[in-house]
PDB file of C-alpha atoms in Angstrom:
ATOM      1  CA  SER A   4     -35.755 -15.399  55.043  1.00 60.00           C
ATOM      2  CA  PRO A   5     -36.086 -18.806  53.183  1.00 57.00           C
ATOM      3  CA  GLN A   6     -38.831 -17.263  50.709  1.00 55.00           C
ATOM      4  CA  GLY A   7     -36.662 -14.017  50.153  1.00 57.00           C
ATOM      5  CA  ARG A   8     -34.036 -15.703  48.944  1.00 57.00           C
ATOM      6  CA  SER A   9     -36.416 -18.136  46.804  1.00 62.00           C
ATOM      7  CA  LYS A  10     -37.616 -15.034  45.158  1.00 59.00           C
ATOM      8  CA  LYS A  11     -34.887 -13.561  44.605  1.00 59.00           C
ATOM      9  CA  LYS A  12     -33.371 -17.171  42.907  1.00 64.00           C
ATOM     10  CA  SER A  13     -36.496 -16.529  40.848  1.00 75.00           C
ATOM     11  CA  ARG A  14     -35.973 -13.043  39.602  1.00 77.00           C
ATOM     12  CA  LYS A  15     -33.108 -14.186  38.625  1.00 77.00           C
ATOM     13  CA  HIS A  16     -33.896 -17.066  36.646  1.00 79.00           C
ATOM     14  CA  GLN A  17     -36.611 -15.240  34.871  1.00 81.00           C
ATOM     15  CA  ARG A  18     -33.928 -12.831  33.784  1.00 80.00           C
ATOM     16  CA  PHE A  19     -31.937 -16.425  32.742  1.00 80.00           C
ATOM     17  CA  MET A  20     -35.076 -17.602  30.930  1.00 83.00           C
ATOM     18  CA  GLU A  21     -35.763 -14.401  29.336  1.00 82.00           C
ATOM     19  CA  ARG A  22     -31.670 -14.022  27.890  1.00 78.00           C
ATOM     20  CA  ARG A  23     -32.109 -17.562  26.566  1.00 81.00           C
ATOM     21  CA  ALA A  24     -34.925 -16.427  25.047  1.00 80.00           C
ATOM     22  CA  VAL A  25     -33.534 -13.554  23.108  1.00 76.00           C
ATOM     23  CA  LEU A  26     -30.532 -15.712  22.236  1.00 77.00           C
ATOM     24  CA  GLU A  27     -32.876 -18.875  20.468  1.00 76.00           C
ATOM     25  CA  GLN A  28     -33.697 -15.031  18.384  1.00 74.00           C
ATOM     26  CA  LYS A  29     -30.515 -14.826  17.306  1.00 69.00           C
ATOM     27  CA  GLY A  30     -29.654 -17.837  16.276  1.00 69.00           C
ATOM     28  CA  LEU A  31     -27.335 -18.416  18.610  1.00 68.00           C
ATOM     29  CA  LEU A  32     -28.929 -20.851  20.827  1.00 67.00           C
ATOM     30  CA  ARG A  33     -30.981 -24.350  20.146  1.00 66.00           C
ATOM     31  CA  ARG A  34     -34.559 -24.037  21.070  1.00 63.00           C
ATOM     32  CA  ARG A  35     -35.140 -25.469  24.039  1.00 58.00           C
ATOM     33  CA  GLY A  36     -37.915 -27.649  22.220  1.00 55.00           C
ATOM     34  CA  SER A  37     -34.740 -29.760  20.919  1.00 51.00           C
ATOM     35  CA  GLN A  38     -33.439 -30.751  24.270  1.00 47.00           C
ATOM     36  CA  ALA A  39     -30.166 -28.971  23.270  1.00 43.00           C
ATOM     37  CA  THR A  40     -28.338 -26.901  25.709  1.00 44.00           C
ATOM     38  CA  GLU A  41     -25.021 -24.501  26.029  1.00 42.00           C
ATOM     39  CA  SER A  42     -23.255 -27.336  26.797  1.00 42.00           C
ATOM     40  CA  GLY A  43     -22.961 -28.963  23.531  1.00 43.00           C
ATOM     41  CA  LEU A  44     -24.883 -31.639  24.372  1.00 42.00           C
ATOM     42  CA  GLU A  45     -26.399 -33.654  21.561  1.00 43.00           C
ATOM     43  CA  PRO A  46     -30.097 -34.427  22.418  1.00 45.00           C
ATOM     44  CA  ARG A  47     -30.567 -38.269  23.933  1.00 45.00           C
ATOM     45  CA  THR A  48     -33.283 -40.477  23.674  1.00 44.00           C
ATOM     46  CA  ALA A  49     -34.087 -41.775  27.192  1.00 47.00           C
ATOM     47  CA  LEU A  50     -34.476 -45.625  27.809  1.00 47.00           C
ATOM     48  CA  THR A  51     -36.655 -47.075  30.475  1.00 48.00           C
ATOM     49  CA  LYS A  52     -36.037 -48.925  33.409  1.00 48.00           C
ATOM     50  CA  ALA A  53     -37.698 -51.587  34.957  1.00 48.00           C
ATOM     51  CA  ASN A  54     -38.990 -49.283  37.899  1.00 51.00           C
ATOM     52  CA  GLY A  55     -41.168 -46.625  35.179  1.00 53.00           C
ATOM     53  CA  THR A  56     -37.774 -44.509  35.985  1.00 52.00           C
ATOM     54  CA  THR A  57     -35.963 -43.146  32.661  1.00 53.00           C
ATOM     55  CA  ALA A  58     -31.991 -42.913  32.160  1.00 52.00           C
ATOM     56  CA  PRO A  59     -29.787 -41.883  29.411  1.00 50.00           C
ATOM     57  CA  ARG A  60     -28.076 -43.921  26.798  1.00 51.00           C
ATOM     58  CA  SER A  61     -25.099 -44.744  27.395  1.00 47.00           C
ATOM     59  CA  ASP A  62     -23.927 -44.924  24.433  1.00 49.00           C
ATOM     60  CA  GLU A  63     -24.438 -41.039  23.483  1.00 49.00           C
ATOM     61  CA  VAL A  64     -21.099 -39.598  22.996  1.00 47.00           C
ATOM     62  CA  PRO A  65     -21.349 -35.737  23.556  1.00 49.00           C
ATOM     63  CA  LYS A  66     -19.593 -33.622  20.645  1.00 49.00           C
ATOM     64  CA  PRO A  67     -16.971 -31.464  21.404  1.00 43.00           C
ATOM     65  CA  LYS A  68     -17.652 -27.543  21.851  1.00 46.00           C
ATOM     66  CA  ARG A  69     -16.971 -25.596  18.677  1.00 45.00           C
ATOM     67  CA  ILE A  70     -15.478 -22.733  20.172  1.00 41.00           C
ATOM     68  CA  VAL A  71     -15.874 -19.380  17.882  1.00 45.00           C
ATOM     69  CA  SER A  72     -14.002 -16.171  18.267  1.00 44.00           C
ATOM     70  CA  ALA A  73     -16.117 -13.134  17.590  1.00 49.00           C
ATOM     71  CA  PRO A  74     -15.083 -11.066  14.755  1.00 50.00           C
ATOM     72  CA  LEU A  75     -12.339  -8.322  15.811  1.00 49.00           C
ATOM     73  CA  SER A  76     -13.923  -4.465  15.512  1.00 50.00           C
ATOM     74  CA  PRO A  77     -13.106  -1.909  12.873  1.00 45.00           C
ATOM     75  CA  SER A  78     -11.707   0.130  16.016  1.00 48.00           C
ATOM     76  CA  ALA A  79      -9.693  -2.862  17.352  1.00 50.00           C
ATOM     77  CA  SER A  80      -5.916  -1.904  18.350  1.00 49.00           C
ATOM     78  CA  PRO A  81      -2.488  -3.461  16.501  1.00 48.00           C
ATOM     79  CA  ASP A  82      -2.333  -5.364  19.946  1.00 50.00           C
ATOM     80  CA  SER A  83      -5.815  -6.805  19.870  1.00 56.00           C
ATOM     81  CA  ILE A  84      -5.331  -7.637  16.258  1.00 54.00           C
ATOM     82  CA  ALA A  85      -1.921  -9.767  16.783  1.00 53.00           C
ATOM     83  CA  ARG A  86      -3.049 -11.396  19.965  1.00 54.00           C
ATOM     84  CA  HIS A  87      -6.875 -12.349  18.030  1.00 54.00           C
ATOM     85  CA  HIS A  88      -4.468 -13.608  15.241  1.00 55.00           C
ATOM     86  CA  SER A  89      -1.729 -16.037  17.340  1.00 52.00           C
ATOM     87  CA  VAL A  90      -4.957 -17.261  19.196  1.00 55.00           C
ATOM     88  CA  LEU A  91      -6.618 -18.487  16.029  1.00 51.00           C
ATOM     89  CA  LEU A  92      -3.769 -19.943  13.623  1.00 52.00           C
ATOM     90  CA  SER A  93      -2.840 -22.154  16.615  1.00 52.00           C
ATOM     91  CA  ARG A  94      -6.571 -22.815  17.857  1.00 53.00           C
ATOM     92  CA  ASP A  95      -6.402 -24.158  13.676  1.00 48.00           C
ATOM     93  CA  SER A  96      -3.154 -25.695  14.123  1.00 46.00           C
ATOM     94  CA  SER A  97      -3.649 -27.580  17.190  1.00 48.00           C
ATOM     95  CA  SER A  98      -7.382 -28.667  16.099  1.00 48.00           C
ATOM     96  CA  SER A  99      -6.588 -30.132  12.448  1.00 45.00           C
ATOM     97  CA  GLY A 100      -2.872 -30.399  12.152  1.00 44.00           C
ATOM     98  CA  ARG A 101      -2.284 -27.689   9.462  1.00 45.00           C
ATOM     99  CA  VAL A 102      -3.837 -24.222   9.703  1.00 42.00           C
ATOM    100  CA  GLN A 103      -6.828 -23.580   7.850  1.00 44.00           C
ATOM    101  CA  THR A 104      -6.041 -20.243   6.045  1.00 42.00           C
ATOM    102  CA  SER A 105      -9.657 -19.973   5.213  1.00 38.00           C
ATOM    103  CA  SER A 106     -11.488 -19.916   8.230  1.00 38.00           C
ATOM    104  CA  LEU A 107      -9.787 -16.953  10.100  1.00 45.00           C
ATOM    105  CA  VAL A 108     -12.008 -14.328  10.801  1.00 45.00           C
ATOM    106  CA  LEU A 109      -9.785 -11.382  10.362  1.00 51.00           C
ATOM    107  CA  ARG A 110      -7.845 -12.049   7.313  1.00 55.00           C
ATOM    108  CA  PRO A 111     -10.267 -11.248   4.669  1.00 59.00           C
ATOM    109  CA  ALA A 112     -11.090  -7.831   5.561  1.00 76.00           C
ATOM    110  CA  LYS A 113      -7.998  -6.672   7.610  1.00 90.00           C
ATOM    111  CA  TYR A 114      -5.309  -7.257   5.085  1.00 95.00           C
ATOM    112  CA  VAL A 115      -4.575  -5.766   2.078  1.00 97.00           C
ATOM    113  CA  ALA A 116      -1.324  -5.464  -0.345  1.00 97.00           C
ATOM    114  CA  ILE A 117      -0.172  -2.603  -2.409  1.00 98.00           C
ATOM    115  CA  ASP A 118       2.158  -1.284  -4.760  1.00 97.00           C
ATOM    116  CA  CYS A 119       2.934   1.989  -6.489  1.00 96.00           C
ATOM    117  CA  GLU A 120       5.030   2.841  -9.408  1.00 96.00           C
ATOM    118  CA  MET A 121       6.711   6.360 -10.031  1.00 96.00           C
ATOM    119  CA  VAL A 122       8.016   8.017 -12.316  1.00 96.00           C
ATOM    120  CA  GLY A 123      10.260  11.442 -12.656  1.00 96.00           C
ATOM    121  CA  THR A 124       9.320  15.054 -12.140  1.00 96.00           C
ATOM    122  CA  GLY A 125      11.296  18.204 -11.123  1.00 94.00           C
ATOM    123  CA  PRO A 126      15.160  18.952 -12.162  1.00 94.00           C
ATOM    124  CA  GLN A 127      16.413  16.491 -14.135  1.00 92.00           C
ATOM    125  CA  GLY A 128      13.461  13.961 -13.193  1.00 91.00           C
ATOM    126  CA  ARG A 129      15.123  13.108 -10.153  1.00 92.00           C
ATOM    127  CA  LEU A 130      11.544  13.275  -7.957  1.00 95.00           C
ATOM    128  CA  SER A 131       9.636  10.444  -7.531  1.00 95.00           C
ATOM    129  CA  GLU A 132       6.004  10.977  -8.010  1.00 97.00           C
ATOM    130  CA  LEU A 133       2.977   8.797  -7.805  1.00 97.00           C
ATOM    131  CA  ALA A 134       1.569   7.246 -11.298  1.00 97.00           C
ATOM    132  CA  ARG A 135      -0.077   3.983 -10.860  1.00 96.00           C
ATOM    133  CA  CYS A 136      -1.441   2.551  -7.321  1.00 97.00           C
ATOM    134  CA  SER A 137      -2.452  -1.089  -7.079  1.00 97.00           C
ATOM    135  CA  VAL A 138      -4.610  -2.181  -3.791  1.00 97.00           C
ATOM    136  CA  VAL A 139      -5.218  -6.199  -3.728  1.00 96.00           C
ATOM    137  CA  ASN A 140      -7.458  -8.467  -0.990  1.00 95.00           C
ATOM    138  CA  TYR A 141      -5.853 -11.439   1.020  1.00 94.00           C
ATOM    139  CA  GLU A 142      -7.033 -13.254  -1.487  1.00 93.00           C
ATOM    140  CA  GLY A 143      -5.310 -11.843  -4.268  1.00 94.00           C
ATOM    141  CA  ASP A 144      -8.775  -9.970  -6.077  1.00 95.00           C
ATOM    142  CA  VAL A 145      -7.901  -6.496  -7.450  1.00 96.00           C
ATOM    143  CA  ILE A 146      -9.486  -3.397  -5.095  1.00 96.00           C
ATOM    144  CA  TYR A 147      -8.003  -0.389  -6.777  1.00 97.00           C
ATOM    145  CA  ASP A 148      -6.106   0.120  -9.828  1.00 96.00           C
ATOM    146  CA  LYS A 149      -6.062   3.544 -11.029  1.00 97.00           C
ATOM    147  CA  TYR A 150      -3.550   5.545 -13.147  1.00 97.00           C
ATOM    148  CA  VAL A 151      -2.834   8.759 -11.345  1.00 97.00           C
ATOM    149  CA  GLN A 152      -1.754  12.492 -12.821  1.00 97.00           C
ATOM    150  CA  PRO A 153       1.203  13.710 -10.665  1.00 97.00           C
ATOM    151  CA  GLU A 154       1.578  17.300  -8.770  1.00 96.00           C
ATOM    152  CA  LEU A 155       4.848  18.156 -11.137  1.00 96.00           C
ATOM    153  CA  PRO A 156       5.333  18.014 -14.867  1.00 95.00           C
ATOM    154  CA  VAL A 157       6.327  14.302 -15.928  1.00 96.00           C
ATOM    155  CA  VAL A 158      10.268  14.367 -16.541  1.00 96.00           C
ATOM    156  CA  ASP A 159      10.760  10.920 -16.685  1.00 95.00           C
ATOM    157  CA  TYR A 160       7.845   8.538 -17.153  1.00 95.00           C
ATOM    158  CA  ARG A 161      10.899   5.505 -16.535  1.00 93.00           C
ATOM    159  CA  THR A 162       8.967   3.651 -18.806  1.00 91.00           C
ATOM    160  CA  ARG A 163      11.172   0.620 -18.422  1.00 89.00           C
ATOM    161  CA  TRP A 164      10.445  -0.178 -14.755  1.00 90.00           C
ATOM    162  CA  SER A 165       7.562   1.756 -14.120  1.00 91.00           C
ATOM    163  CA  GLY A 166       5.521   0.454 -17.762  1.00 91.00           C
ATOM    164  CA  ILE A 167       4.021   4.248 -17.436  1.00 94.00           C
ATOM    165  CA  THR A 168       3.501   5.854 -21.201  1.00 93.00           C
ATOM    166  CA  ARG A 169       2.486   9.696 -21.991  1.00 94.00           C
ATOM    167  CA  GLN A 170      -0.857   7.722 -23.090  1.00 95.00           C
ATOM    168  CA  HIS A 171      -1.948   6.485 -19.323  1.00 94.00           C
ATOM    169  CA  MET A 172      -1.679  10.149 -18.259  1.00 95.00           C
ATOM    170  CA  LYS A 173      -4.603  10.761 -20.380  1.00 93.00           C
ATOM    171  CA  ASN A 174      -7.102   9.062 -18.053  1.00 91.00           C
ATOM    172  CA  ALA A 175      -5.018   9.657 -15.043  1.00 97.00           C
ATOM    173  CA  ILE A 176      -6.654  11.561 -12.067  1.00 97.00           C
ATOM    174  CA  PRO A 177      -5.417  13.948 -10.192  1.00 97.00           C
ATOM    175  CA  PHE A 178      -3.396  13.409  -7.171  1.00 97.00           C
ATOM    176  CA  LYS A 179      -5.202  14.509  -4.017  1.00 97.00           C
ATOM    177  CA  ALA A 180      -8.603  12.462  -5.832  1.00 97.00           C
ATOM    178  CA  ALA A 181      -6.491   9.269  -5.694  1.00 97.00           C
ATOM    179  CA  GLN A 182      -4.429   9.646  -2.378  1.00 97.00           C
ATOM    180  CA  ALA A 183      -7.625  10.491  -0.721  1.00 97.00           C
ATOM    181  CA  GLU A 184      -9.058   6.789  -2.305  1.00 97.00           C
ATOM    182  CA  ILE A 185      -6.674   4.959  -1.210  1.00 97.00           C
ATOM    183  CA  LEU A 186      -6.225   5.871   2.164  1.00 97.00           C
ATOM    184  CA  LYS A 187      -9.549   5.542   2.657  1.00 96.00           C
ATOM    185  CA  ILE A 188      -8.920   1.675   1.685  1.00 96.00           C
ATOM    186  CA  LEU A 189      -6.301   1.567   3.662  1.00 96.00           C
ATOM    187  CA  LYS A 190      -7.423   3.064   7.242  1.00 94.00           C
ATOM    188  CA  ASP A 191      -7.385   0.728  10.277  1.00 92.00           C
ATOM    189  CA  LYS A 192      -5.434  -2.343   7.450  1.00 95.00           C
ATOM    190  CA  ILE A 193      -2.952  -4.323   7.899  1.00 95.00           C
ATOM    191  CA  VAL A 194      -0.866  -3.225   4.848  1.00 97.00           C
ATOM    192  CA  VAL A 195       1.546  -5.730   2.629  1.00 97.00           C
ATOM    193  CA  GLY A 196       3.551  -4.438   0.556  1.00 97.00           C
ATOM    194  CA  HIS A 197       7.761  -5.195  -1.050  1.00 96.00           C
ATOM    195  CA  ALA A 198      10.043  -1.607   0.318  1.00 95.00           C
ATOM    196  CA  ILE A 199       7.156  -0.813   1.112  1.00 96.00           C
ATOM    197  CA  HIS A 200       8.025   2.842   2.728  1.00 96.00           C
ATOM    198  CA  ASN A 201       8.867   3.800  -0.886  1.00 95.00           C
ATOM    199  CA  ASP A 202       4.805   3.683  -1.437  1.00 97.00           C
ATOM    200  CA  PHE A 203       3.965   5.577   1.385  1.00 97.00           C
ATOM    201  CA  GLN A 204       6.560   8.136   0.302  1.00 96.00           C
ATOM    202  CA  ALA A 205       4.792   8.546  -2.863  1.00 96.00           C
ATOM    203  CA  LEU A 206       1.250   8.661  -1.403  1.00 97.00           C
ATOM    204  CA  LYS A 207       2.587  11.083   1.110  1.00 95.00           C
ATOM    205  CA  TYR A 208       1.455   9.150   3.990  1.00 96.00           C
ATOM    206  CA  PHE A 209       2.743   7.446   6.995  1.00 94.00           C
ATOM    207  CA  HIS A 210       0.984   4.071   8.035  1.00 95.00           C
ATOM    208  CA  PRO A 211       1.764   3.036  11.316  1.00 94.00           C
ATOM    209  CA  LYS A 212       4.259   0.437  11.717  1.00 92.00           C
ATOM    210  CA  ASP A 213       2.750  -2.362  13.692  1.00 91.00           C
ATOM    211  CA  ARG A 214      -0.104  -2.142  10.822  1.00 94.00           C
ATOM    212  CA  THR A 215       2.606  -2.478   8.042  1.00 96.00           C
ATOM    213  CA  ARG A 216       4.496  -5.867   6.578  1.00 96.00           C
ATOM    214  CA  ASP A 217       7.323  -5.800   4.858  1.00 96.00           C
ATOM    215  CA  THR A 218       8.153  -8.160   3.000  1.00 96.00           C
ATOM    216  CA  SER A 219      11.960  -6.683   2.024  1.00 94.00           C
ATOM    217  CA  GLN A 220      12.617  -6.648   5.998  1.00 93.00           C
ATOM    218  CA  SER A 221      11.071 -10.258   6.545  1.00 93.00           C
ATOM    219  CA  PRO A 222      14.083 -12.364   7.923  1.00 91.00           C
ATOM    220  CA  VAL A 223      11.169 -14.969   7.712  1.00 92.00           C
ATOM    221  CA  LEU A 224      11.081 -15.060   3.956  1.00 94.00           C
ATOM    222  CA  LYS A 225      14.878 -14.333   3.862  1.00 92.00           C
ATOM    223  CA  LYS A 226      15.496 -17.852   6.170  1.00 91.00           C
ATOM    224  CA  ARG A 227      13.422 -19.301   3.901  1.00 92.00           C
ATOM    225  CA  ALA A 228      14.402 -18.593   0.697  1.00 91.00           C
ATOM    226  CA  GLY A 229      18.084 -18.971   2.017  1.00 90.00           C
ATOM    227  CA  LEU A 230      19.556 -15.611   2.022  1.00 87.00           C
ATOM    228  CA  PRO A 231      21.306 -13.350   4.254  1.00 89.00           C
ATOM    229  CA  ILE A 232      19.331 -12.103   6.625  1.00 87.00           C
ATOM    230  CA  ARG A 233      20.701  -8.681   6.137  1.00 88.00           C
ATOM    231  CA  ALA A 234      21.012  -8.530   2.658  1.00 87.00           C
ATOM    232  CA  ASN A 235      18.775  -6.470   0.119  1.00 89.00           C
ATOM    233  CA  VAL A 236      16.453  -8.936  -1.397  1.00 91.00           C
ATOM    234  CA  SER A 237      14.511  -8.296  -4.494  1.00 92.00           C
ATOM    235  CA  LEU A 238      10.560  -8.981  -4.656  1.00 94.00           C
ATOM    236  CA  LYS A 239      11.933 -10.366  -8.076  1.00 92.00           C
ATOM    237  CA  ASN A 240      14.283 -12.695  -6.430  1.00 91.00           C
ATOM    238  CA  LEU A 241      12.218 -13.547  -3.373  1.00 94.00           C
ATOM    239  CA  ALA A 242       9.234 -14.831  -6.383  1.00 93.00           C
ATOM    240  CA  ARG A 243      11.666 -16.802  -7.782  1.00 92.00           C
ATOM    241  CA  HIS A 244      13.084 -18.501  -4.815  1.00 91.00           C
ATOM    242  CA  LEU A 245      10.093 -18.736  -2.771  1.00 94.00           C
ATOM    243  CA  LEU A 246       6.631 -18.659  -5.540  1.00 93.00           C
ATOM    244  CA  HIS A 247       9.001 -20.422  -8.473  1.00 91.00           C
ATOM    245  CA  LYS A 248       7.254 -17.814 -10.512  1.00 90.00           C
ATOM    246  CA  LYS A 249       8.918 -15.173 -12.898  1.00 89.00           C
ATOM    247  CA  ILE A 250       7.939 -11.682 -12.072  1.00 88.00           C
ATOM    248  CA  GLN A 251       8.912  -8.300 -14.058  1.00 87.00           C
ATOM    249  CA  VAL A 252      10.124  -9.762 -17.355  1.00 81.00           C
ATOM    250  CA  GLY A 253      10.205  -7.968 -20.534  1.00 73.00           C
ATOM    251  CA  CYS A 254      10.847  -4.339 -21.710  1.00 70.00           C
ATOM    252  CA  LYS A 255       7.260  -3.420 -20.997  1.00 73.00           C
ATOM    253  CA  GLY A 256       7.723  -2.039 -17.324  1.00 74.00           C
ATOM    254  CA  HIS A 257       6.610  -3.400 -14.202  1.00 82.00           C
ATOM    255  CA  SER A 258       2.922  -4.253 -13.627  1.00 90.00           C
ATOM    256  CA  SER A 259       1.870  -2.989  -9.899  1.00 94.00           C
ATOM    257  CA  VAL A 260      -1.050  -5.691 -10.032  1.00 94.00           C
ATOM    258  CA  GLU A 261       1.377  -8.266 -10.145  1.00 93.00           C
ATOM    259  CA  ASP A 262       3.884  -7.290  -7.821  1.00 95.00           C
ATOM    260  CA  ALA A 263       1.196  -6.635  -4.908  1.00 96.00           C
ATOM    261  CA  GLN A 264      -0.252 -10.063  -5.540  1.00 96.00           C
ATOM    262  CA  THR A 265       3.355 -11.463  -5.515  1.00 95.00           C
ATOM    263  CA  ALA A 266       3.702  -9.842  -1.862  1.00 96.00           C
ATOM    264  CA  MET A 267       0.467 -10.543  -0.646  1.00 96.00           C
ATOM    265  CA  GLU A 268       1.219 -14.381  -1.719  1.00 96.00           C
ATOM    266  CA  LEU A 269       5.101 -14.249  -0.482  1.00 96.00           C
ATOM    267  CA  TYR A 270       3.217 -12.888   3.012  1.00 96.00           C
ATOM    268  CA  ARG A 271       0.501 -15.796   2.891  1.00 95.00           C
ATOM    269  CA  LEU A 272       3.333 -18.154   3.044  1.00 95.00           C
ATOM    270  CA  VAL A 273       4.946 -17.440   5.873  1.00 94.00           C
ATOM    271  CA  GLU A 274       2.366 -15.922   7.940  1.00 93.00           C
ATOM    272  CA  VAL A 275       2.016 -17.994  10.640  1.00 92.00           C
ATOM    273  CA  GLN A 276       5.090 -17.450  11.781  1.00 92.00           C
ATOM    274  CA  TRP A 277       5.683 -13.650  10.753  1.00 92.00           C
ATOM    275  CA  GLU A 278       2.083 -13.097  12.949  1.00 90.00           C
ATOM    276  CA  LYS A 279       3.157 -15.674  15.786  1.00 89.00           C
ATOM    277  CA  GLU A 280       6.532 -13.906  16.073  1.00 85.00           C
ATOM    278  CA  LEU A 281       4.617  -9.973  16.334  1.00 84.00           C
ATOM    279  CA  ALA A 282       2.331 -11.688  19.223  1.00 84.00           C
ATOM    280  CA  HIS A 283       5.066 -12.755  21.327  1.00 81.00           C
ATOM    281  CA  ARG A 284       6.605  -9.390  21.164  1.00 74.00           C
ATOM    282  CA  LEU A 285       3.163  -7.383  22.952  1.00 62.00           C
ATOM    283  CA  PRO A 286       3.176  -6.884  26.397  1.00 59.00           C
ATOM    284  CA  PRO A 287       1.243  -9.980  28.886  1.00 57.00           C
ATOM    285  CA  ARG A 288      -2.316  -9.445  28.464  1.00 53.00           C
ATOM    286  CA  PRO A 289      -4.394  -8.404  31.423  1.00 56.00           C
ATOM    287  CA  PRO A 290      -6.544 -11.249  33.016  1.00 54.00           C
ATOM    288  CA  SER A 291      -9.964 -12.190  31.245  1.00 48.00           C
ATOM    289  CA  PRO A 292     -12.540 -11.886  33.609  1.00 50.00           C
ATOM    290  CA  VAL A 293     -13.799 -15.561  32.787  1.00 48.00           C
ATOM    291  CA  THR A 294     -10.574 -16.948  34.266  1.00 44.00           C
ATOM    292  CA  ASP A 295     -10.071 -14.559  36.900  1.00 44.00           C
ATOM    293  CA  PRO A 296     -10.013 -16.754  40.025  1.00 44.00           C
ATOM    294  CA  ALA A 297     -11.588 -13.865  41.743  1.00 45.00           C
ATOM    295  CA  ALA A 298     -14.543 -14.179  39.564  1.00 43.00           C
ATOM    296  CA  ASP A 299     -17.584 -16.257  41.206  1.00 43.00           C
ATOM    297  CA  SER A 300     -18.847 -18.629  38.915  1.00 40.00           C
ATOM    298  CA  SER A 301     -22.121 -19.500  40.992  1.00 43.00           C
ATOM    299  CA  GLN A 302     -23.236 -15.886  40.415  1.00 41.00           C
ATOM    300  CA  TYR A 303     -23.402 -16.528  36.505  1.00 37.00           C
ATOM    301  CA  LEU A 304     -27.116 -15.456  36.479  1.00 43.00           C
ATOM    302  CA  ASP A 305     -26.171 -11.591  37.793  1.00 43.00           C
ATOM    303  CA  ASP A 306     -26.211  -8.767  35.271  1.00 46.00           C
ATOM    304  CA  GLN A 307     -22.310  -8.545  35.050  1.00 44.00           C
ATOM    305  CA  TYR A 308     -21.782 -11.294  33.879  1.00 41.00           C
ATOM    306  CA  TRP A 309     -24.076 -11.018  30.230  1.00 47.00           C
ATOM    307  CA  PRO A 310     -22.570  -9.343  27.150  1.00 48.00           C
ATOM    308  CA  THR A 311     -22.824  -4.966  27.086  1.00 49.00           C
ATOM    309  CA  ASP A 312     -24.334  -5.800  23.262  1.00 48.00           C
ATOM    310  CA  LEU A 313     -26.708  -8.410  24.733  1.00 45.00           C
ATOM    311  CA  MET A 314     -27.728  -5.613  27.291  1.00 46.00           C
ATOM    312  CA  ALA A 315     -28.554  -2.907  25.763  1.00 49.00           C
ATOM    313  CA  SER A 316     -30.906  -5.174  23.086  1.00 45.00           C
ATOM    314  CA  GLY A 317     -33.376  -3.910  25.183  1.00 47.00           C
ATOM    315  CA  LEU A 318     -33.578  -6.547  28.125  1.00 44.00           C
TER     316      LEU A 318
END
């Protein structure tokens, strides 16, 4: 009956207004008093006609919607990360003509670069064990840098390459303790490095391949440097060709901090193309409920079309 439909519509409208109030309290929606709506239109000053009615001003131009993507959760799958990254990259490129790297949501928390220095243990010092590990964030800031005491006695410090001396081992922490600290940092991260399999081997750890970015295996970097795709290229040469800087010079050995920072710089240099290529290799996405033609947009007030986190807030 008309009266029953009116009551049902009234109940839906009431739930809608309650949820609007929640969004306003959380700062996700401007308050009704300012005449702002979800459509992104600015408040309009009404003009009064001669007959006493009002009409909106014709000189007001609605502001374009600002699309904000929700940040990914720490447990997001690798597929979701790559797709989300690709969407953000394409959105930034189309809106400004260039990539605004600082605006991407997932980069600061999701990306780290690592480099390890090894010493020789075992017979004739041929076994490589971890002696120093450095981890930097997306901006190149050091978040971990410690000397590590190998499990076996050191036979060859390899100082010319590693920069490690006997003095460094005096305050080094045990391997198991360092391993636990480092793996906690790498968990759920996309890890950048050069010939990174050597670092993981020293850590006695295997990181998921789809969350690993190895600059020594990147065709994009090799092409940009004008080097053959199948060539084994060193971090030192990539830095010289692409970043125009010299690293690993002198006789005091390599700096794992400098190497990790350089690997991250190289990754960021070709990040857009690298991530887009990875995203294109992923299987097709399932249709979104929002764009699914089978979804009835006229029923947007129904509970099923509201975010689950909002439903759990107590309404």
